[in-house]
Amino acid sequence: MSTNPMSVDPARLRPWKQLERDARSCTDCRLWESRSKVVFGEGDVDADLMFVGEAPGRSEDLTGRPFAGAAGNILDNFLGDVGLTRDEVYVTDLVMCRPPQGRRPSADEIEAHMPYLAEQIAHVRPRVIVAFGELVAAVLAGRPLPLERVAGYRFDVFDGVTLIPTYRPTEAVKGSARALTAIKRDVATAKAVLDGRIATGADLLAEARARQSQSDA
Ligand code: URA
């Protein structure tokens, strides 16, 4: 993401209702031709915790709601494990329209949707974002974050937001035990950051920088 959504002047943001209206009639990339419904984000627009998925699947395309199908059941179960409900978090996707045959969104499709994601982040101002999948994590961090190395780690993005990359619930639906275990752990990690039980991405970055400057001295 090229601009920091947290530093955008709130006066320059579209009002929420207008943002949603614009999203629902968006034709900025070719995905509008094959979509049934636009899947705009959902949940608490003041949430401390945001989840960002890659793209709507079939159930989401039909209902117009993010994580409405089996992947959403996994998310709901793991939220329940830490005492949260869907209404207390905000859930959205990198792109709001289902790519044909459920393929990955292309770079230009992601680019076209970016203003909508950035404005949702700017409005919600989450403290923690859980990124579902390597593609989402890379877009939010602005650099590659290989999941086999860093799933569940806490990164600092947008000067103060903790980003936790994890696997896609869709992979868990398809039978990946590794994805299922990691997602459960990483939702719990997000809650622990929010509760102040473990360090934020910013805290960890500051510690790493202090260690580095000590070893340089
Ligand atoms: N997977 C996603 O990434 N998003 C959804 O909305 C559903 C499944």
Short mmCIF file of C-alpha atoms and ligand atoms in Angstrom, two decimals:
data_model
loop_
_atom_site.label_atom_id
_atom_site.label_comp_id
_atom_site.label_asym_id
_atom_site.label_seq_id
_atom_site.Cartn_x
_atom_site.Cartn_y
_atom_site.Cartn_z
CA MET A 1 0.00 0.00 0.00
CA SER A 2 1.78 3.15 -1.17
CA THR A 3 0.18 5.68 1.21
CA ASN A 4 -0.28 5.21 4.93
CA PRO A 5 -4.08 5.09 5.41
CA MET A 6 -3.67 6.07 9.06
CA SER A 7 -2.09 9.38 8.13
CA VAL A 8 -4.74 10.47 5.62
CA ASP A 9 -6.52 13.66 6.66
CA PRO A 10 -9.98 12.45 7.82
CA ALA A 11 -11.52 15.45 6.00
CA ARG A 12 -10.33 13.92 2.71
CA LEU A 13 -12.08 10.59 3.30
CA ARG A 14 -15.40 9.85 1.68
CA PRO A 15 -18.16 9.55 4.28
CA TRP A 16 -18.70 5.87 5.10
CA LYS A 17 -22.10 5.61 3.41
CA GLN A 18 -20.74 7.16 0.25
CA LEU A 19 -17.71 4.87 0.30
CA GLU A 20 -20.01 1.86 0.51
CA ARG A 21 -22.32 3.21 -2.22
CA ASP A 22 -19.36 3.85 -4.53
CA ALA A 23 -18.01 0.37 -3.81
CA ARG A 24 -21.33 -1.28 -4.63
CA SER A 25 -21.44 0.35 -8.06
CA CYS A 26 -17.70 0.09 -8.79
CA THR A 27 -16.60 -0.74 -12.34
CA ASP A 28 -12.95 0.24 -11.90
CA CYS A 29 -11.62 -3.16 -13.00
CA ARG A 30 -12.97 -6.01 -15.11
CA LEU A 31 -14.11 -8.06 -12.09
CA TRP A 32 -17.45 -6.22 -12.11
CA GLU A 33 -18.41 -8.07 -15.31
CA SER A 34 -18.51 -11.50 -13.65
CA ARG A 35 -19.50 -10.65 -10.08
CA SER A 36 -22.98 -11.28 -8.66
CA LYS A 37 -22.57 -8.92 -5.70
CA VAL A 38 -19.92 -6.56 -4.44
CA VAL A 39 -18.59 -7.75 -1.10
CA PHE A 40 -17.97 -4.66 0.98
CA GLY A 41 -16.48 -5.00 4.48
CA GLU A 42 -18.70 -5.71 7.44
CA GLY A 43 -18.65 -5.46 11.22
CA ASP A 44 -17.82 -2.77 13.75
CA VAL A 45 -16.57 0.30 11.87
CA ASP A 46 -14.74 1.35 15.07
CA ALA A 47 -13.19 -2.08 15.68
CA ASP A 48 -9.71 -2.47 17.14
CA LEU A 49 -9.31 -5.72 15.22
CA MET A 50 -9.59 -6.02 11.45
CA PHE A 51 -9.34 -9.11 9.26
CA VAL A 52 -8.42 -8.80 5.59
CA GLY A 53 -9.03 -11.71 3.25
CA GLU A 54 -7.87 -12.06 -0.33
CA ALA A 55 -11.08 -12.10 -2.36
CA PRO A 56 -14.68 -13.21 -2.02
CA GLY A 57 -15.48 -16.84 -2.75
CA ARG A 58 -18.67 -18.27 -4.19
CA SER A 59 -20.82 -17.88 -1.05
CA GLU A 60 -19.59 -14.33 -0.57
CA ASP A 61 -20.30 -13.44 -4.22
CA LEU A 62 -23.85 -14.73 -3.88
CA THR A 63 -24.63 -13.12 -0.54
CA GLY A 64 -22.54 -9.93 -0.82
CA ARG A 65 -21.10 -10.60 2.65
CA PRO A 66 -17.42 -11.26 3.50
CA PHE A 67 -16.55 -14.67 4.89
CA ALA A 68 -20.14 -15.86 4.59
CA GLY A 69 -19.33 -19.48 3.78
CA ALA A 70 -17.26 -22.29 5.29
CA ALA A 71 -14.17 -20.06 5.65
CA GLY A 72 -16.30 -17.69 7.70
CA ASN A 73 -17.39 -20.50 10.02
CA ILE A 74 -13.74 -21.14 10.80
CA LEU A 75 -13.21 -17.46 11.54
CA ASP A 76 -16.32 -17.33 13.75
CA ASN A 77 -15.20 -20.40 15.73
CA PHE A 78 -11.76 -19.01 16.42
CA LEU A 79 -13.18 -15.60 17.33
CA GLY A 80 -15.51 -17.39 19.76
CA ASP A 81 -12.52 -19.18 21.32
CA VAL A 82 -11.14 -15.78 22.39
CA GLY A 83 -14.49 -14.36 23.45
CA LEU A 84 -15.19 -12.25 20.37
CA THR A 85 -18.03 -12.16 17.86
CA ARG A 86 -18.09 -11.00 14.25
CA ASP A 87 -19.95 -7.84 15.33
CA GLU A 88 -16.98 -6.75 17.44
CA VAL A 89 -14.41 -6.92 14.64
CA TYR A 90 -14.25 -5.63 11.07
CA VAL A 91 -13.86 -8.07 8.20
CA THR A 92 -13.04 -7.16 4.61
CA ASP A 93 -11.13 -8.31 1.54
CA LEU A 94 -8.30 -7.05 -0.66
CA VAL A 95 -10.67 -7.10 -3.64
CA MET A 96 -14.43 -6.81 -3.27
CA CYS A 97 -15.50 -8.85 -6.31
CA ARG A 98 -14.99 -12.57 -6.85
CA PRO A 99 -12.40 -13.31 -9.53
CA PRO A 100 -13.77 -15.76 -12.14
CA GLN A 101 -13.33 -19.44 -11.15
CA GLY A 102 -11.97 -18.27 -7.81
CA ARG A 103 -8.54 -17.43 -9.29
CA ARG A 104 -6.16 -15.08 -7.47
CA PRO A 105 -6.77 -11.38 -8.08
CA SER A 106 -4.26 -9.86 -10.49
CA ALA A 107 -1.97 -6.94 -9.69
CA ASP A 108 -4.11 -4.47 -11.63
CA GLU A 109 -7.31 -5.71 -9.94
CA ILE A 110 -5.67 -5.28 -6.53
CA GLU A 111 -4.50 -1.82 -7.55
CA ALA A 112 -8.02 -0.85 -8.65
CA HIS A 113 -9.49 -1.93 -5.31
CA MET A 114 -6.77 -0.36 -3.19
CA PRO A 115 -8.55 2.97 -2.54
CA TYR A 116 -11.49 1.08 -1.04
CA LEU A 117 -9.32 -0.99 1.27
CA ALA A 118 -7.23 2.04 2.25
CA GLU A 119 -10.32 4.09 3.06
CA GLN A 120 -11.85 1.29 5.12
CA ILE A 121 -8.62 1.08 7.13
CA ALA A 122 -8.52 4.88 7.46
CA HIS A 123 -12.07 4.98 8.81
CA VAL A 124 -11.87 1.96 11.12
CA ARG A 125 -8.35 2.76 12.42
CA PRO A 126 -7.73 -0.75 13.76
CA ARG A 127 -4.95 -1.46 16.25
CA VAL A 128 -4.38 -4.94 14.89
CA ILE A 129 -4.87 -6.34 11.37
CA VAL A 130 -4.82 -10.07 10.69
CA ALA A 131 -3.90 -10.69 7.03
CA PHE A 132 -5.29 -13.89 5.57
CA GLY A 133 -2.65 -15.11 3.12
CA GLU A 134 0.70 -14.09 1.76
CA LEU A 135 -0.74 -11.82 -0.92
CA VAL A 136 -2.71 -9.73 1.57
CA ALA A 137 0.21 -9.58 3.99
CA ALA A 138 2.57 -8.41 1.23
CA VAL A 139 0.17 -5.67 0.09
CA LEU A 140 -0.32 -4.35 3.63
CA ALA A 141 3.35 -4.57 4.59
CA GLY A 142 4.62 -3.31 1.23
CA ARG A 143 7.09 -6.19 1.05
CA PRO A 144 7.00 -9.99 0.76
CA LEU A 145 6.22 -11.84 4.00
CA PRO A 146 6.66 -15.59 3.34
CA LEU A 147 4.16 -17.36 5.55
CA GLU A 148 6.27 -20.46 6.13
CA ARG A 149 8.71 -18.20 7.95
CA VAL A 150 6.60 -15.46 9.51
CA ALA A 151 3.00 -16.66 10.00
CA GLY A 152 1.93 -15.46 13.43
CA TYR A 153 4.70 -12.87 13.75
CA ARG A 154 3.81 -9.33 14.71
CA PHE A 155 4.90 -6.58 12.29
CA ASP A 156 4.50 -2.84 12.60
CA VAL A 157 2.68 -1.27 9.65
CA PHE A 158 1.30 2.22 9.12
CA ASP A 159 3.33 3.50 12.12
CA GLY A 160 1.56 1.76 14.95
CA VAL A 161 -0.74 -0.93 13.58
CA THR A 162 0.22 -4.52 14.38
CA LEU A 163 0.01 -6.75 11.30
CA ILE A 164 -0.24 -10.50 11.88
CA PRO A 165 0.09 -12.57 8.70
CA THR A 166 -1.59 -15.97 8.74
CA TYR A 167 -2.93 -18.59 6.36
CA ARG A 168 -6.20 -18.31 4.45
CA PRO A 169 -9.24 -19.93 6.08
CA THR A 170 -10.02 -21.29 2.59
CA GLU A 171 -6.87 -23.44 2.85
CA ALA A 172 -8.15 -24.79 6.15
CA VAL A 173 -11.51 -25.53 4.51
CA LYS A 174 -9.63 -27.50 1.85
CA GLY A 175 -8.06 -29.64 4.59
CA SER A 176 -4.80 -27.94 5.54
CA ALA A 177 -4.20 -28.79 9.20
CA ARG A 178 -1.26 -26.38 9.22
CA ALA A 179 -3.52 -23.51 8.15
CA LEU A 180 -6.19 -24.42 10.69
CA THR A 181 -3.71 -24.58 13.58
CA ALA A 182 -1.99 -21.35 12.55
CA ILE A 183 -5.22 -19.39 12.14
CA LYS A 184 -6.45 -20.44 15.59
CA ARG A 185 -3.09 -19.46 17.13
CA ASP A 186 -2.95 -16.16 15.24
CA VAL A 187 -6.46 -15.04 16.16
CA ALA A 188 -5.47 -15.68 19.78
CA THR A 189 -2.24 -13.70 19.23
CA ALA A 190 -4.26 -10.76 17.89
CA LYS A 191 -6.49 -10.81 20.98
CA ALA A 192 -3.44 -10.99 23.27
CA VAL A 193 -1.97 -7.88 21.59
CA LEU A 194 -5.27 -6.04 22.02
CA ASP A 195 -5.41 -7.03 25.68
CA GLY A 196 -1.84 -5.85 26.24
CA ARG A 197 -0.71 -9.34 27.23
CA ILE A 198 2.00 -9.42 24.57
CA ALA A 199 4.01 -6.78 22.74
CA THR A 200 2.69 -4.94 19.70
CA GLY A 201 4.49 -4.92 16.36
CA ALA A 202 5.73 -1.40 17.19
CA ASP A 203 7.12 -2.56 20.56
CA LEU A 204 8.94 -5.46 18.90
CA LEU A 205 10.36 -3.19 16.22
CA ALA A 206 11.62 -0.71 18.84
CA GLU A 207 13.26 -3.58 20.78
CA ALA A 208 14.93 -4.92 17.63
CA ARG A 209 16.24 -1.44 16.77
CA ALA A 210 17.59 -0.95 20.30
CA ARG A 211 19.37 -4.34 20.15
CA GLN A 212 20.79 -3.42 16.74
CA SER A 213 22.12 -0.04 17.88
CA GLN A 214 23.68 -1.69 20.97
CA SER A 215 25.46 -4.24 18.82
CA ASP A 216 26.59 -1.48 16.39
CA ALA A 217 28.03 0.58 19.26
N1 URA B 1 -11.83 -16.04 1.57
C1 URA B 1 -11.51 -14.73 1.51
O1 URA B 1 -10.35 -14.37 1.39
N2 URA B 1 -12.51 -13.84 1.62
C2 URA B 1 -13.76 -14.18 1.79
O2 URA B 1 -14.61 -13.29 1.90
C3 URA B 1 -14.06 -15.55 1.86
C4 URA B 1 -13.10 -16.45 1.73
#
